[in-house]
Short mmCIF file of C-alpha atoms in Angstrom, two decimals:
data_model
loop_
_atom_site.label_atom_id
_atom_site.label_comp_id
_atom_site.label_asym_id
_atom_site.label_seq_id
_atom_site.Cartn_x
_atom_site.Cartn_y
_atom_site.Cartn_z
CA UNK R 75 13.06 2.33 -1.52
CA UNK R 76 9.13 2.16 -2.29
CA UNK R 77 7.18 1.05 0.17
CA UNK R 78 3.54 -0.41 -0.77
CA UNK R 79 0.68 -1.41 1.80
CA UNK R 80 -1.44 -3.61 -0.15
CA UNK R 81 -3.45 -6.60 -0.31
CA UNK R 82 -3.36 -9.49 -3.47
CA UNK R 83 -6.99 -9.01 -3.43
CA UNK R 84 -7.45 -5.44 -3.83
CA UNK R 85 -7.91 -4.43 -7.65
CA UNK R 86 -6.62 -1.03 -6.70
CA UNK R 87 -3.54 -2.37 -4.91
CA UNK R 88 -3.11 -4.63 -7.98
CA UNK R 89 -2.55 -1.50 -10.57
CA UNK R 90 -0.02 0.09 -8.85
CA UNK R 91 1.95 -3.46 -8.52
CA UNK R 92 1.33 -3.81 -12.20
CA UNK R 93 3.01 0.12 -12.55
CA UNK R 94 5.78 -0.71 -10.20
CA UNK R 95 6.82 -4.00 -12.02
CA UNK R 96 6.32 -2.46 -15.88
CA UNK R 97 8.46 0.36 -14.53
CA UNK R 98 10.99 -2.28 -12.80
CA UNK R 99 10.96 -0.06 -9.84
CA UNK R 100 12.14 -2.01 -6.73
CA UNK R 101 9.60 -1.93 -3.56
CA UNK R 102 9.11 -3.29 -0.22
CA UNK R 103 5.63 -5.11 0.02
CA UNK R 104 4.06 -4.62 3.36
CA UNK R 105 0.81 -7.02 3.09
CA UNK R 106 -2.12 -6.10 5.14
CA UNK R 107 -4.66 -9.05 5.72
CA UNK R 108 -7.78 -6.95 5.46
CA UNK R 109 -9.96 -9.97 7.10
CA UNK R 110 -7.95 -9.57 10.40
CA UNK R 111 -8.70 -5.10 10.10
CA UNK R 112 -4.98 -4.44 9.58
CA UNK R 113 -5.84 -1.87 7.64
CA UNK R 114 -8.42 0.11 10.23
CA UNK R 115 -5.42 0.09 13.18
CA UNK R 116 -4.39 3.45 14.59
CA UNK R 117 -1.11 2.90 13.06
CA UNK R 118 -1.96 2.08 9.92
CA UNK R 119 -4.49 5.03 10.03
CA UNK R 120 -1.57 7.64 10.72
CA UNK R 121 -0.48 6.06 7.40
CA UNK R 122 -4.26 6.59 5.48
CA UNK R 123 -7.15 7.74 7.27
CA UNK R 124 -9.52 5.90 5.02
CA UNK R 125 -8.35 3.19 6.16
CA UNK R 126 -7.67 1.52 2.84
CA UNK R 127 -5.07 0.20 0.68
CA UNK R 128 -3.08 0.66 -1.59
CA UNK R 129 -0.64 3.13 0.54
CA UNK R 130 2.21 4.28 -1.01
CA UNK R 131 5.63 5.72 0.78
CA UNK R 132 7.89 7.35 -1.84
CA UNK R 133 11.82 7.79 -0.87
CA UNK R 134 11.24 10.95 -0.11
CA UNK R 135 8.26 9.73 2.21
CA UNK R 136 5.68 11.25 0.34
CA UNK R 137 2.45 9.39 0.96
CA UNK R 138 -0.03 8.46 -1.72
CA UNK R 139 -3.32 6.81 -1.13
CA UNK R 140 -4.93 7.25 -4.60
CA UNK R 141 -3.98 3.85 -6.48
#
């Protein structure tokens, strides 16, 4: 399954919800709240070293940071 780090306020993050839903692709929403930094951790920065979302983790674990 899809896994996408996002945020509802992220416009970026939005666009590849809007992808996954018009494709009716199933996912696994992992929220980051980007007020508390969850998205500058070390873990989440072995994940995407900018630091930013949207992240996402294909079933093959291929990681894509570009939304």
């Amino acid at each position: 399954m899809l896994e996408l780090y996002h945020n509802d306020m992220s416009s970026c993050a939005q666009k590849v919800r809007i992808v996954l839903a018009e494709k009716g692709l199933e996912w696994k929403s992992i929220h980051l709240n980007l007020r508390k930094g969850e998205s500058r951790t070390d873990n989440y920065k072995k994940i995407n070293k900018n630091g930013v979302v949207p992240t996402l983790i294909t079933e093959s674990k291929e990681i894509i940071i570009e939304s």
